Structure formats: structure tokens, C-alpha cells
PDB file of C-alpha atoms in Angstrom:
ATOM      1  CA  MET A   1      28.626  81.704  58.895  1.00  0.00           C
ATOM      2  CA  PRO A   2      32.278  81.993  58.562  1.00  0.00           C
ATOM      3  CA  LEU A   3      34.014  81.549  61.823  1.00  0.00           C
ATOM      4  CA  GLY A   4      36.005  84.667  61.522  1.00  0.00           C
ATOM      5  CA  LEU A   5      32.838  86.841  61.317  1.00  0.00           C
ATOM      6  CA  ARG A   6      31.184  85.229  64.484  1.00  0.00           C
ATOM      7  CA  ARG A   7      30.577  87.635  67.071  1.00  0.00           C
ATOM      8  CA  LYS A   8      32.508  87.063  70.276  1.00  0.00           C
ATOM      9  CA  LYS A   9      30.694  86.799  73.539  1.00  0.00           C
ATOM     10  CA  LYS A  10      31.709  89.518  76.030  1.00  0.00           C
ATOM     11  CA  PHE A  11      32.354  88.734  79.599  1.00  0.00           C
ATOM     12  CA  ASN A  12      31.568  91.638  81.783  1.00  0.00           C
ATOM     13  CA  THR A  13      30.509  90.358  84.986  1.00  0.00           C
ATOM     14  CA  LYS A  14      32.654  90.839  88.206  1.00  0.00           C
ATOM     15  CA  GLU A  15      32.914  87.149  88.792  1.00  0.00           C
ATOM     16  CA  THR A  16      34.299  86.567  85.443  1.00  0.00           C
ATOM     17  CA  SER A  17      36.921  89.383  86.024  1.00  0.00           C
ATOM     18  CA  ARG A  18      37.957  87.949  89.282  1.00  0.00           C
ATOM     19  CA  LEU A  19      38.391  84.590  87.622  1.00  0.00           C
ATOM     20  CA  VAL A  20      40.648  85.967  84.921  1.00  0.00           C
ATOM     21  CA  GLU A  21      42.681  87.864  87.438  1.00  0.00           C
ATOM     22  CA  GLY A  22      42.992  84.668  89.605  1.00  0.00           C
ATOM     23  CA  GLU A  23      44.155  82.750  86.502  1.00  0.00           C
ATOM     24  CA  HIS A  24      46.776  85.299  86.042  1.00  0.00           C
ATOM     25  CA  THR A  25      47.969  85.173  89.539  1.00  0.00           C
ATOM     26  CA  ASP A  26      48.143  81.326  89.538  1.00  0.00           C
ATOM     27  CA  ALA A  27      50.235  81.571  86.350  1.00  0.00           C
ATOM     28  CA  ALA A  28      52.590  84.068  88.023  1.00  0.00           C
ATOM     29  CA  VAL A  29      52.961  81.795  91.108  1.00  0.00           C
ATOM     30  CA  ARG A  30      53.686  78.927  88.859  1.00  0.00           C
ATOM     31  CA  SER A  31      56.463  80.692  86.757  1.00  0.00           C
ATOM     32  CA  LEU A  32      58.263  81.841  90.046  1.00  0.00           C
ATOM     33  CA  PRO A  33      61.711  80.057  90.235  1.00  0.00           C
ATOM     34  CA  SER A  34      62.035  77.328  92.883  1.00  0.00           C
ATOM     35  CA  PRO A  35      64.155  78.290  95.817  1.00  0.00           C
ATOM     36  CA  PRO A  36      67.889  77.364  95.674  1.00  0.00           C
ATOM     37  CA  ALA A  37      68.911  74.004  97.491  1.00  0.00           C
ATOM     38  CA  PRO A  38      70.493  74.700 100.914  1.00  0.00           C
ATOM     39  CA  ALA A  39      74.269  74.685 100.802  1.00  0.00           C
ATOM     40  CA  ARG A  40      75.868  71.370 101.789  1.00  0.00           C
ATOM     41  CA  ARG A  41      77.408  71.517 105.170  1.00  0.00           C
ATOM     42  CA  LEU A  42      80.888  70.025 105.360  1.00  0.00           C
ATOM     43  CA  VAL A  43      82.221  69.314 108.913  1.00  0.00           C
ATOM     44  CA  PHE A  44      85.620  67.723 109.583  1.00  0.00           C
ATOM     45  CA  HIS A  45      86.796  66.147 112.765  1.00  0.00           C
ATOM     46  CA  THR A  46      90.416  67.267 113.907  1.00  0.00           C
ATOM     47  CA  GLN A  47      92.949  66.519 116.693  1.00  0.00           C
ATOM     48  CA  LEU A  48      96.474  67.901 117.408  1.00  0.00           C
ATOM     49  CA  ALA A  49      98.760  65.345 116.360  1.00  0.00           C
ATOM     50  CA  HIS A  50     100.663  64.951 119.647  1.00  0.00           C
ATOM     51  CA  GLY A  51      97.137  64.562 121.602  1.00  0.00           C
ATOM     52  CA  SER A  52      94.223  66.288 122.195  1.00  0.00           C
ATOM     53  CA  ALA A  53      90.362  66.262 122.505  1.00  0.00           C
ATOM     54  CA  THR A  54      88.620  65.976 119.240  1.00  0.00           C
ATOM     55  CA  GLY A  55      87.237  69.407 117.409  1.00  0.00           C
ATOM     56  CA  ARG A  56      85.246  70.157 114.571  1.00  0.00           C
ATOM     57  CA  VAL A  57      86.131  72.642 111.771  1.00  0.00           C
ATOM     58  CA  GLU A  58      83.931  73.871 108.790  1.00  0.00           C
ATOM     59  CA  ASN A  59      83.571  76.928 106.458  1.00  0.00           C
ATOM     60  CA  PHE A  60      87.092  77.224 105.054  1.00  0.00           C
ATOM     61  CA  SER A  61      88.392  77.425 101.531  1.00  0.00           C
ATOM     62  CA  SER A  62      92.094  77.712 101.822  1.00  0.00           C
ATOM     63  CA  ILE A  63      94.966  76.187 103.873  1.00  0.00           C
ATOM     64  CA  GLN A  64      95.319  79.439 105.776  1.00  0.00           C
ATOM     65  CA  GLU A  65      91.625  79.472 106.650  1.00  0.00           C
ATOM     66  CA  LEU A  66      91.760  75.759 107.670  1.00  0.00           C
ATOM     67  CA  TYR A  67      94.808  76.566 109.933  1.00  0.00           C
ATOM     68  CA  ALA A  68      92.874  79.654 111.502  1.00  0.00           C
ATOM     69  CA  LYS A  69      89.862  77.299 112.339  1.00  0.00           C
ATOM     70  CA  ILE A  70      91.822  74.557 113.775  1.00  0.00           C
ATOM     71  CA  ALA A  71      93.784  77.023 115.882  1.00  0.00           C
ATOM     72  CA  GLY A  72      90.549  78.610 117.097  1.00  0.00           C
ATOM     73  CA  VAL A  73      89.356  75.193 118.313  1.00  0.00           C
ATOM     74  CA  PHE A  74      92.366  74.451 120.365  1.00  0.00           C
ATOM     75  CA  GLU A  75      92.986  78.172 121.302  1.00  0.00           C
ATOM     76  CA  ILE A  76      96.574  78.404 119.814  1.00  0.00           C
ATOM     77  CA  PRO A  77      98.023  80.710 117.415  1.00  0.00           C
ATOM     78  CA  PRO A  78      97.727  79.832 113.732  1.00  0.00           C
ATOM     79  CA  SER A  79     101.351  80.304 113.542  1.00  0.00           C
ATOM     80  CA  GLU A  80     102.041  77.400 115.833  1.00  0.00           C
ATOM     81  CA  ILE A  81     100.656  74.952 113.236  1.00  0.00           C
ATOM     82  CA  LEU A  82     103.365  73.401 110.880  1.00  0.00           C
ATOM     83  CA  TYR A  83     101.259  71.215 108.637  1.00  0.00           C
ATOM     84  CA  CYS A  84      98.507  68.655 108.932  1.00  0.00           C
ATOM     85  CA  THR A  85      98.293  64.914 108.067  1.00  0.00           C
ATOM     86  CA  LEU A  86      95.232  63.042 107.107  1.00  0.00           C
ATOM     87  CA  ASN A  87      93.890  59.865 108.958  1.00  0.00           C
ATOM     88  CA  THR A  88      97.091  59.572 111.018  1.00  0.00           C
ATOM     89  CA  PRO A  89      98.797  61.441 113.900  1.00  0.00           C
ATOM     90  CA  LYS A  90     102.231  60.125 112.588  1.00  0.00           C
ATOM     91  CA  VAL A  91     104.718  62.372 110.579  1.00  0.00           C
ATOM     92  CA  ASP A  92     103.766  60.504 107.288  1.00  0.00           C
ATOM     93  CA  MET A  93     104.625  62.482 104.403  1.00  0.00           C
ATOM     94  CA  GLY A  94     102.475  60.260 102.236  1.00  0.00           C
ATOM     95  CA  LYS A  95      99.444  61.402 104.196  1.00  0.00           C
ATOM     96  CA  LEU A  96     100.276  65.121 103.905  1.00  0.00           C
ATOM     97  CA  LEU A  97      97.227  67.410 103.767  1.00  0.00           C
ATOM     98  CA  GLY A  98      97.588  69.265 100.343  1.00  0.00           C
ATOM     99  CA  ALA A  99      95.014  70.950  98.323  1.00  0.00           C
ATOM    100  CA  GLN A 100      92.486  68.298  98.771  1.00  0.00           C
ATOM    101  CA  ILE A 101      90.627  66.546 101.634  1.00  0.00           C
ATOM    102  CA  GLY A 102      88.475  63.521 101.293  1.00  0.00           C
ATOM    103  CA  LEU A 103      85.023  64.328 102.926  1.00  0.00           C
ATOM    104  CA  GLU A 104      85.406  61.586 105.494  1.00  0.00           C
ATOM    105  CA  ASP A 105      89.108  62.569 106.381  1.00  0.00           C
ATOM    106  CA  PHE A 106      90.142  63.169 109.738  1.00  0.00           C
ATOM    107  CA  ILE A 107      92.660  66.033 110.236  1.00  0.00           C
ATOM    108  CA  PHE A 108      95.739  65.811 112.580  1.00  0.00           C
ATOM    109  CA  ALA A 109      97.570  69.143 112.951  1.00  0.00           C
ATOM    110  CA  HIS A 110     101.234  69.082 113.845  1.00  0.00           C
ATOM    111  CA  ILE A 111     102.404  71.929 115.785  1.00  0.00           C
ATOM    112  CA  LYS A 112     105.803  73.422 116.673  1.00  0.00           C
ATOM    113  CA  GLY A 113     107.984  71.322 119.210  1.00  0.00           C
ATOM    114  CA  ILE A 114     111.733  71.595 119.936  1.00  0.00           C
ATOM    115  CA  LYS A 115     113.848  74.104 118.026  1.00  0.00           C
ATOM    116  CA  LYS A 116     117.385  72.954 117.258  1.00  0.00           C
ATOM    117  CA  GLU A 117     120.568  74.244 115.433  1.00  0.00           C
ATOM    118  CA  VAL A 118     122.442  71.716 113.272  1.00  0.00           C
ATOM    119  CA  ASN A 119     125.751  72.180 111.548  1.00  0.00           C
ATOM    120  CA  VAL A 120     126.236  70.422 108.284  1.00  0.00           C
ATOM    121  CA  TYR A 121     129.225  70.004 106.133  1.00  0.00           C
ATOM    122  CA  LYS A 122     128.402  70.055 102.392  1.00  0.00           C
ATOM    123  CA  SER A 123     130.952  67.571 100.971  1.00  0.00           C
ATOM    124  CA  GLU A 124     128.803  67.093  97.839  1.00  0.00           C
ATOM    125  CA  ASP A 125     126.527  69.192  95.506  1.00  0.00           C
ATOM    126  CA  SER A 126     123.487  67.124  96.436  1.00  0.00           C
ATOM    127  CA  LEU A 127     122.338  67.204 100.153  1.00  0.00           C
ATOM    128  CA  GLY A 128     119.787  64.553  99.437  1.00  0.00           C
ATOM    129  CA  LEU A 129     116.826  66.665 100.778  1.00  0.00           C
ATOM    130  CA  THR A 130     113.274  66.992  99.252  1.00  0.00           C
ATOM    131  CA  ILE A 131     111.686  70.026 100.504  1.00  0.00           C
ATOM    132  CA  THR A 132     107.876  70.901 100.575  1.00  0.00           C
ATOM    133  CA  ASP A 133     105.881  73.638 102.363  1.00  0.00           C
ATOM    134  CA  ASN A 134     102.494  73.998 104.017  1.00  0.00           C
ATOM    135  CA  GLY A 135     101.013  76.630 101.736  1.00  0.00           C
ATOM    136  CA  ALA A 136     101.130  79.038 104.699  1.00  0.00           C
ATOM    137  CA  GLY A 137     104.788  80.026 104.840  1.00  0.00           C
ATOM    138  CA  TYR A 138     106.423  76.981 106.320  1.00  0.00           C
ATOM    139  CA  ALA A 139     108.996  74.924 104.463  1.00  0.00           C
ATOM    140  CA  PHE A 140     109.958  71.463 105.807  1.00  0.00           C
ATOM    141  CA  ILE A 141     111.671  68.336 105.015  1.00  0.00           C
ATOM    142  CA  LYS A 142     109.485  65.875 103.135  1.00  0.00           C
ATOM    143  CA  ARG A 143     112.113  63.169 102.248  1.00  0.00           C
ATOM    144  CA  ILE A 144     115.757  62.276 103.055  1.00  0.00           C
ATOM    145  CA  LYS A 145     117.520  60.279 100.582  1.00  0.00           C
ATOM    146  CA  ASP A 146     119.342  57.187 101.787  1.00  0.00           C
ATOM    147  CA  ASP A 147     123.123  57.352 102.358  1.00  0.00           C
ATOM    148  CA  SER A 148     123.190  61.255 101.609  1.00  0.00           C
ATOM    149  CA  ILE A 149     124.728  63.963 103.511  1.00  0.00           C
ATOM    150  CA  ILE A 150     121.641  64.827 105.406  1.00  0.00           C
ATOM    151  CA  ASP A 151     120.856  61.047 106.171  1.00  0.00           C
ATOM    152  CA  SER A 152     124.261  61.009 108.008  1.00  0.00           C
ATOM    153  CA  VAL A 153     123.175  63.730 110.248  1.00  0.00           C
ATOM    154  CA  LYS A 154     120.588  61.843 112.633  1.00  0.00           C
ATOM    155  CA  THR A 155     119.217  65.049 114.405  1.00  0.00           C
ATOM    156  CA  ILE A 156     117.636  66.154 111.156  1.00  0.00           C
ATOM    157  CA  CYS A 157     114.479  64.296 110.512  1.00  0.00           C
ATOM    158  CA  VAL A 158     111.532  64.319 108.146  1.00  0.00           C
ATOM    159  CA  GLY A 159     108.982  66.594 109.104  1.00  0.00           C
ATOM    160  CA  ASP A 160     111.430  69.176 110.570  1.00  0.00           C
ATOM    161  CA  HIS A 161     110.451  72.849 109.631  1.00  0.00           C
ATOM    162  CA  ILE A 162     113.402  74.706 108.190  1.00  0.00           C
ATOM    163  CA  GLU A 163     113.239  78.130 110.011  1.00  0.00           C
ATOM    164  CA  ALA A 164     116.520  79.600 108.952  1.00  0.00           C
ATOM    165  CA  ILE A 165     119.770  78.883 106.870  1.00  0.00           C
ATOM    166  CA  ASN A 166     123.013  80.295 108.229  1.00  0.00           C
ATOM    167  CA  GLY A 167     121.003  82.628 110.453  1.00  0.00           C
ATOM    168  CA  GLU A 168     118.915  84.036 107.479  1.00  0.00           C
ATOM    169  CA  ASN A 169     115.098  83.515 108.398  1.00  0.00           C
ATOM    170  CA  ILE A 170     113.150  81.905 105.624  1.00  0.00           C
ATOM    171  CA  VAL A 171     109.706  81.833 106.895  1.00  0.00           C
ATOM    172  CA  GLY A 172     107.352  82.789 104.157  1.00  0.00           C
ATOM    173  CA  TRP A 173     109.553  81.441 101.416  1.00  0.00           C
ATOM    174  CA  ARG A 174     108.180  78.675  99.038  1.00  0.00           C
ATOM    175  CA  HIS A 175     109.649  75.326  99.027  1.00  0.00           C
ATOM    176  CA  PHE A 176     111.410  75.775  95.634  1.00  0.00           C
ATOM    177  CA  ASP A 177     112.994  78.859  96.797  1.00  0.00           C
ATOM    178  CA  VAL A 178     114.401  77.076  99.914  1.00  0.00           C
ATOM    179  CA  ALA A 179     115.612  74.239  97.674  1.00  0.00           C
ATOM    180  CA  LYS A 180     117.450  76.727  95.592  1.00  0.00           C
ATOM    181  CA  LYS A 181     119.014  78.623  98.555  1.00  0.00           C
ATOM    182  CA  LEU A 182     120.333  75.223  99.765  1.00  0.00           C
ATOM    183  CA  LYS A 183     121.745  74.116  96.182  1.00  0.00           C
ATOM    184  CA  GLU A 184     123.464  77.312  96.093  1.00  0.00           C
ATOM    185  CA  LEU A 185     125.484  76.895  99.199  1.00  0.00           C
ATOM    186  CA  LYS A 186     129.126  76.373  98.639  1.00  0.00           C
ATOM    187  CA  LYS A 187     130.560  72.875  98.577  1.00  0.00           C
ATOM    188  CA  GLU A 188     133.302  71.924 101.095  1.00  0.00           C
ATOM    189  CA  GLU A 189     131.808  74.369 103.621  1.00  0.00           C
ATOM    190  CA  LEU A 190     129.752  74.247 106.701  1.00  0.00           C
ATOM    191  CA  PHE A 191     126.440  75.799 107.122  1.00  0.00           C
ATOM    192  CA  THR A 192     123.835  75.845 109.823  1.00  0.00           C
ATOM    193  CA  LEU A 193     120.133  74.910 109.573  1.00  0.00           C
ATOM    194  CA  THR A 194     117.717  76.266 112.335  1.00  0.00           C
ATOM    195  CA  LEU A 195     114.938  73.619 112.474  1.00  0.00           C
ATOM    196  CA  ILE A 196     111.725  73.083 114.472  1.00  0.00           C
ATOM    197  CA  GLU A 197     110.547  69.516 114.860  1.00  0.00           C
ATOM    198  CA  PRO A 198     106.799  68.730 115.326  1.00  0.00           C
ATOM    199  CA  LYS A 199     105.711  68.220 118.905  1.00  0.00           C
ATOM    200  CA  LYS A 200     105.564  64.615 119.945  1.00  0.00           C
ATOM    201  CA  ALA A 201     103.583  62.885 122.521  1.00  0.00           C
ATOM    202  CA  PHE A 202     105.507  61.304 125.505  1.00  0.00           C
ATOM    203  CA  ASP A 203     102.857  58.322 125.331  1.00  0.00           C
ATOM    204  CA  MET A 204     100.983  58.257 122.285  1.00  0.00           C
ATOM    205  CA  GLU A 205      97.527  56.332 122.759  1.00  0.00           C
ATOM    206  CA  PRO A 206      96.533  54.139 119.922  1.00  0.00           C
ATOM    207  CA  ARG A 207      94.044  55.964 117.689  1.00  0.00           C
ATOM    208  CA  SER A 208      91.279  54.570 115.622  1.00  0.00           C
ATOM    209  CA  LYS A 209      91.164  55.025 111.695  1.00  0.00           C
ATOM    210  CA  ALA A 210      89.540  58.111 110.118  1.00  0.00           C
ATOM    211  CA  GLY A 211      86.643  59.472 111.947  1.00  0.00           C
ATOM    212  CA  LYS A 212      83.462  60.625 110.251  1.00  0.00           C
ATOM    213  CA  SER A 213      83.330  64.104 108.912  1.00  0.00           C
ATOM    214  CA  SER A 214      79.970  65.017 110.544  1.00  0.00           C
ATOM    215  CA  THR A 215      77.516  63.182 112.753  1.00  0.00           C
ATOM    216  CA  GLY A 216      75.857  61.908 109.600  1.00  0.00           C
ATOM    217  CA  LYS A 217      77.502  60.397 106.685  1.00  0.00           C
ATOM    218  CA  ILE A 218      77.967  63.164 104.000  1.00  0.00           C
ATOM    219  CA  GLY A 219      80.383  61.567 101.675  1.00  0.00           C
ATOM    220  CA  THR A 220      80.679  58.361  99.580  1.00  0.00           C
ATOM    221  CA  GLY A 221      84.406  58.144  99.876  1.00  0.00           C
ATOM    222  CA  ARG A 222      84.622  59.158  96.319  1.00  0.00           C
ATOM    223  CA  GLU A 223      84.610  62.958  96.637  1.00  0.00           C
ATOM    224  CA  THR A 224      87.073  65.524  98.041  1.00  0.00           C
ATOM    225  CA  LEU A 225      87.005  69.148  99.057  1.00  0.00           C
ATOM    226  CA  ARG A 226      89.431  71.102  96.961  1.00  0.00           C
ATOM    227  CA  LEU A 227      91.015  73.990  98.679  1.00  0.00           C
ATOM    228  CA  ARG A 228      91.906  77.258  96.720  1.00  0.00           C
ATOM    229  CA  SER A 229      94.130  80.217  97.422  1.00  0.00           C
ATOM    230  CA  LYS A 230      91.405  82.341  95.817  1.00  0.00           C
ATOM    231  CA  GLY A 231      87.747  81.699  95.635  1.00  0.00           C
ATOM    232  CA  PRO A 232      85.426  79.163  97.556  1.00  0.00           C
ATOM    233  CA  ALA A 233      86.553  75.560  98.001  1.00  0.00           C
ATOM    234  CA  THR A 234      84.621  72.886  95.741  1.00  0.00           C
ATOM    235  CA  VAL A 235      83.672  69.443  96.206  1.00  0.00           C
ATOM    236  CA  GLU A 236      84.979  67.200  93.248  1.00  0.00           C
ATOM    237  CA  GLU A 237      85.304  63.571  92.389  1.00  0.00           C
ATOM    238  CA  VAL A 238      88.392  61.582  93.445  1.00  0.00           C
ATOM    239  CA  PRO A 239      90.911  61.845  90.474  1.00  0.00           C
ATOM    240  CA  SER A 240      90.840  58.796  88.344  1.00  0.00           C
ATOM    241  CA  GLU A 241      93.776  56.250  88.424  1.00  0.00           C
ATOM    242  CA  ALA A 242      95.165  57.435  85.127  1.00  0.00           C
ATOM    243  CA  LYS A 243      95.113  60.976  86.316  1.00  0.00           C
ATOM    244  CA  GLU A 244      96.769  60.193  89.807  1.00  0.00           C
ATOM    245  CA  LYS A 245      99.385  58.126  87.783  1.00  0.00           C
ATOM    246  CA  ALA A 246     100.039  61.020  85.536  1.00  0.00           C
ATOM    247  CA  ILE A 247     100.378  63.536  88.273  1.00  0.00           C
ATOM    248  CA  GLY A 248     102.825  61.105  90.086  1.00  0.00           C
ATOM    249  CA  LYS A 249     105.068  61.020  86.823  1.00  0.00           C
ATOM    250  CA  VAL A 250     104.802  65.025  86.325  1.00  0.00           C
ATOM    251  CA  ASP A 251     105.989  65.009  90.243  1.00  0.00           C
ATOM    252  CA  ASP A 252     109.022  62.715  89.151  1.00  0.00           C
ATOM    253  CA  LEU A 253     109.771  65.125  86.215  1.00  0.00           C
ATOM    254  CA  LEU A 254     109.713  68.201  88.665  1.00  0.00           C
ATOM    255  CA  GLU A 255     112.251  66.360  90.748  1.00  0.00           C
ATOM    256  CA  LEU A 256     114.436  65.570  87.668  1.00  0.00           C
ATOM    257  CA  TYR A 257     114.451  68.795  86.117  1.00  0.00           C
ATOM    258  CA  MET A 258     113.969  71.427  88.894  1.00  0.00           C
ATOM    259  CA  GLY A 259     115.031  69.562  91.974  1.00  0.00           C
ATOM    260  CA  ILE A 260     111.896  69.770  93.858  1.00  0.00           C
ATOM    261  CA  ARG A 261     108.704  67.468  94.462  1.00  0.00           C
ATOM    262  CA  ASP A 262     105.348  69.189  94.771  1.00  0.00           C
ATOM    263  CA  THR A 263     102.201  67.308  94.229  1.00  0.00           C
ATOM    264  CA  ASP A 264     100.017  70.305  94.198  1.00  0.00           C
ATOM    265  CA  LEU A 265     102.201  72.058  91.569  1.00  0.00           C
ATOM    266  CA  ALA A 266     102.252  68.692  89.577  1.00  0.00           C
ATOM    267  CA  THR A 267      98.372  68.701  89.770  1.00  0.00           C
ATOM    268  CA  THR A 268      98.090  72.318  88.710  1.00  0.00           C
ATOM    269  CA  MET A 269     100.339  71.589  85.566  1.00  0.00           C
ATOM    270  CA  PHE A 270      98.138  68.618  84.645  1.00  0.00           C
ATOM    271  CA  GLU A 271      94.901  70.678  84.995  1.00  0.00           C
ATOM    272  CA  ALA A 272      96.601  73.340  82.796  1.00  0.00           C
ATOM    273  CA  GLY A 273      97.020  70.939  80.027  1.00  0.00           C
ATOM    274  CA  LYS A 274      94.345  68.443  80.071  1.00  0.00           C
ATOM    275  CA  ASP A 275      92.234  70.372  77.697  1.00  0.00           C
ATOM    276  CA  LYS A 276      94.814  71.695  75.504  1.00  0.00           C
ATOM    277  CA  GLY A 277      95.278  70.339  71.892  1.00  0.00           C
ATOM    278  CA  ASN A 278      99.094  70.773  71.443  1.00  0.00           C
ATOM    279  CA  PRO A 279     102.347  71.463  73.237  1.00  0.00           C
ATOM    280  CA  ASP A 280     102.354  75.051  72.067  1.00  0.00           C
ATOM    281  CA  GLU A 281      98.855  75.771  73.824  1.00  0.00           C
ATOM    282  CA  PHE A 282     100.068  73.933  77.011  1.00  0.00           C
ATOM    283  CA  ALA A 283     103.214  76.093  77.071  1.00  0.00           C
ATOM    284  CA  VAL A 284     101.116  79.324  76.992  1.00  0.00           C
ATOM    285  CA  ALA A 285      98.899  78.112  79.753  1.00  0.00           C
ATOM    286  CA  LEU A 286     101.812  77.293  81.859  1.00  0.00           C
ATOM    287  CA  ASP A 287     103.218  80.792  81.396  1.00  0.00           C
ATOM    288  CA  GLU A 288     100.002  82.218  82.358  1.00  0.00           C
ATOM    289  CA  THR A 289      99.603  80.293  85.499  1.00  0.00           C
ATOM    290  CA  LEU A 290     103.098  79.419  86.451  1.00  0.00           C
ATOM    291  CA  GLY A 291     105.306  81.765  84.563  1.00  0.00           C
ATOM    292  CA  ASP A 292     107.695  82.573  87.591  1.00  0.00           C
ATOM    293  CA  PHE A 293     109.145  79.041  87.288  1.00  0.00           C
ATOM    294  CA  ALA A 294     110.627  79.540  83.604  1.00  0.00           C
ATOM    295  CA  PHE A 295     110.417  75.763  82.757  1.00  0.00           C
ATOM    296  CA  PRO A 296     112.727  74.491  80.261  1.00  0.00           C
ATOM    297  CA  ASP A 297     111.299  73.532  76.849  1.00  0.00           C
ATOM    298  CA  GLU A 298     112.463  69.933  77.375  1.00  0.00           C
ATOM    299  CA  PHE A 299     110.603  69.724  80.620  1.00  0.00           C
ATOM    300  CA  VAL A 300     107.422  71.014  79.042  1.00  0.00           C
ATOM    301  CA  PHE A 301     107.580  68.474  76.081  1.00  0.00           C
ATOM    302  CA  ASP A 302     107.970  65.637  78.561  1.00  0.00           C
ATOM    303  CA  VAL A 303     105.083  66.757  80.820  1.00  0.00           C
ATOM    304  CA  TRP A 304     102.874  67.154  77.744  1.00  0.00           C
ATOM    305  CA  ARG A 305     103.631  63.553  76.695  1.00  0.00           C
ATOM    306  CA  VAL A 306     102.697  62.392  80.350  1.00  0.00           C
ATOM    307  CA  ILE A 307      99.345  64.249  79.948  1.00  0.00           C
ATOM    308  CA  GLY A 308      98.790  62.955  76.459  1.00  0.00           C
ATOM    309  CA  ASP A 309      99.462  59.287  77.822  1.00  0.00           C
ATOM    310  CA  ALA A 310      96.878  60.083  80.473  1.00  0.00           C
ATOM    311  CA  LYS A 311      94.213  61.257  78.043  1.00  0.00           C
ATOM    312  CA  GLN A 312      94.519  57.986  76.003  1.00  0.00           C
ATOM    313  CA  GLU A 313      94.086  55.898  79.118  1.00  0.00           C
TER     314      GLU A 313
END
């Protein structure tokens, strides 16, 4: 008898019905998606740079949120925090906290100390200052060039926050706006800087190296937490040596063309161009993300060459 004409055996028993229902139920259970993995808890240790007990901060995505967390730990207003350094309580601009924090970094918060007013005579066009800011409205001195005008004024120090220029409050300005303001000051005239230096300890006890970021080791030393002005922070791999070198070169170009140094800005420019195929696409990407700067074409081409060299490496 052909197989197609064979009569099918019917199963009408209750036991069979329950069995079939059970198989459907088991299949439905097996098809359910597995629950998401628990979110990784990132906890960082922190101290006030001039000396304090050790606190812990977590659940932040931006510089402003981090400052608020640190302020809450030490019961101070967030506006008291000038900037943070990583793994050292010293005013070390090479250890300045930017947009990325290593998962095992120890955060030291530098808060406001003594306010001072300094008169400076602008005898040359260049003052010899490199300005940066903390991402939360405070511009401060990152570098002083040897034998420059500012270098001769010993009361002005690296790490000093610039609060006002000639009595005009500049809190909330970005560092490039402050640099532009200083550059526009007339030559052969006296001007006044209102500065706030970071609070210093009278007797700084020796401190150990970077502490752990939690009671258990959560990082391998090859990952960082990248802070963002919008959206959640993300854990990323430490940049490659070629990328770090390229970002340093872009920072040098920023100083050459624009008179500023800003590692975060240089990083943003590198990220904008790393997946572009030609300088025109790169220029469009810069206009979309950093259009307010109006970068000259020569600068854009030089940065594109740096990114191209990094891609080859």
C-alpha cells in the first residue's frame, strides 16, 4: 500500500493530550530568551588632594556627575572642585583626569584654595600660557613656557584656576575662549588676573600608589571608563600606541594652529576621522561635530595626514 494512503492512527486519550500539551509547554520554556547579564559595577576610590579619608564613587557618566559624587562623599559643594588628577595628589598636569579613567585609577580631587590677584604687563604678544578646563566651567593653567612673560611672575602657577580677567568673570568659559581673550589683550599694557590656586596640605603624608577600584579586582589595567557629556559612560580598551601617538600629534597641531592644547579635543578629532576614506569626508565630520571652531583647511589636511599615518601603523 502506498505510504500516502496509509491511515493515520488517531490519539484521543487524555494522557496523550496532556503529553502533547506538555511538549508545547517545554518548547515554549526552551524558547524564552536568557536573562541579561547583570550590569558591571564600577567603583572608584577617591580622596581630596590636600588630604582626607578615602571615599568611594560609582554610577557616573560625565565629569559633572563625577564631581557631584565626590562632593557628596566629602560633603562639599561640587563648585569647590577645580579638577582631578589620577593616581597622584600632586598638581601634575600629565595625570589630569580627562574623558577617560582607568578601571583601577585612584581619583584625587583638587579643591579651591587661596584667591589671588596678579597684575601682568604684556610686553610681548605671547604670554607663554597653555590653558585647559575641567569640563565643568573652570579654566586653569596647564603649562607655563620657560622664560615667558608668565614664567617671570612667580605667583602664577600651573594648576591655578583663572576666575576673572580684568575683573570680568570667566567661570563657565571653555579654555579656547579664555585663550582667545588673553590673546586679544593689548600689547604694552597692564592687565589683572584673578586666580584661585588649589588647596594645599601643610604636611602632606606620603601616599601609596593607585588604589584598587573596588574591593575585588575588576579591571585588567587594559580598560578605561570613557565619560560622555551625553549618554552613558562606556568601558573601552586602552588606546593603542599608534593612536596615542597620533592624538599627541593632533594636540601639537592644535597648539600650532589654534594656540590651545586639549587632549580631549584631539581625541574627538581622531575619532571623527578614523573611519573616513578621504579628507573631504573628514572635513564634513569635523563640521558636524566641531563646527564652532572653524578650523583652517591647512590644519584639517595636516590632521588628516596624522590619522592616515596612524591607520598604516
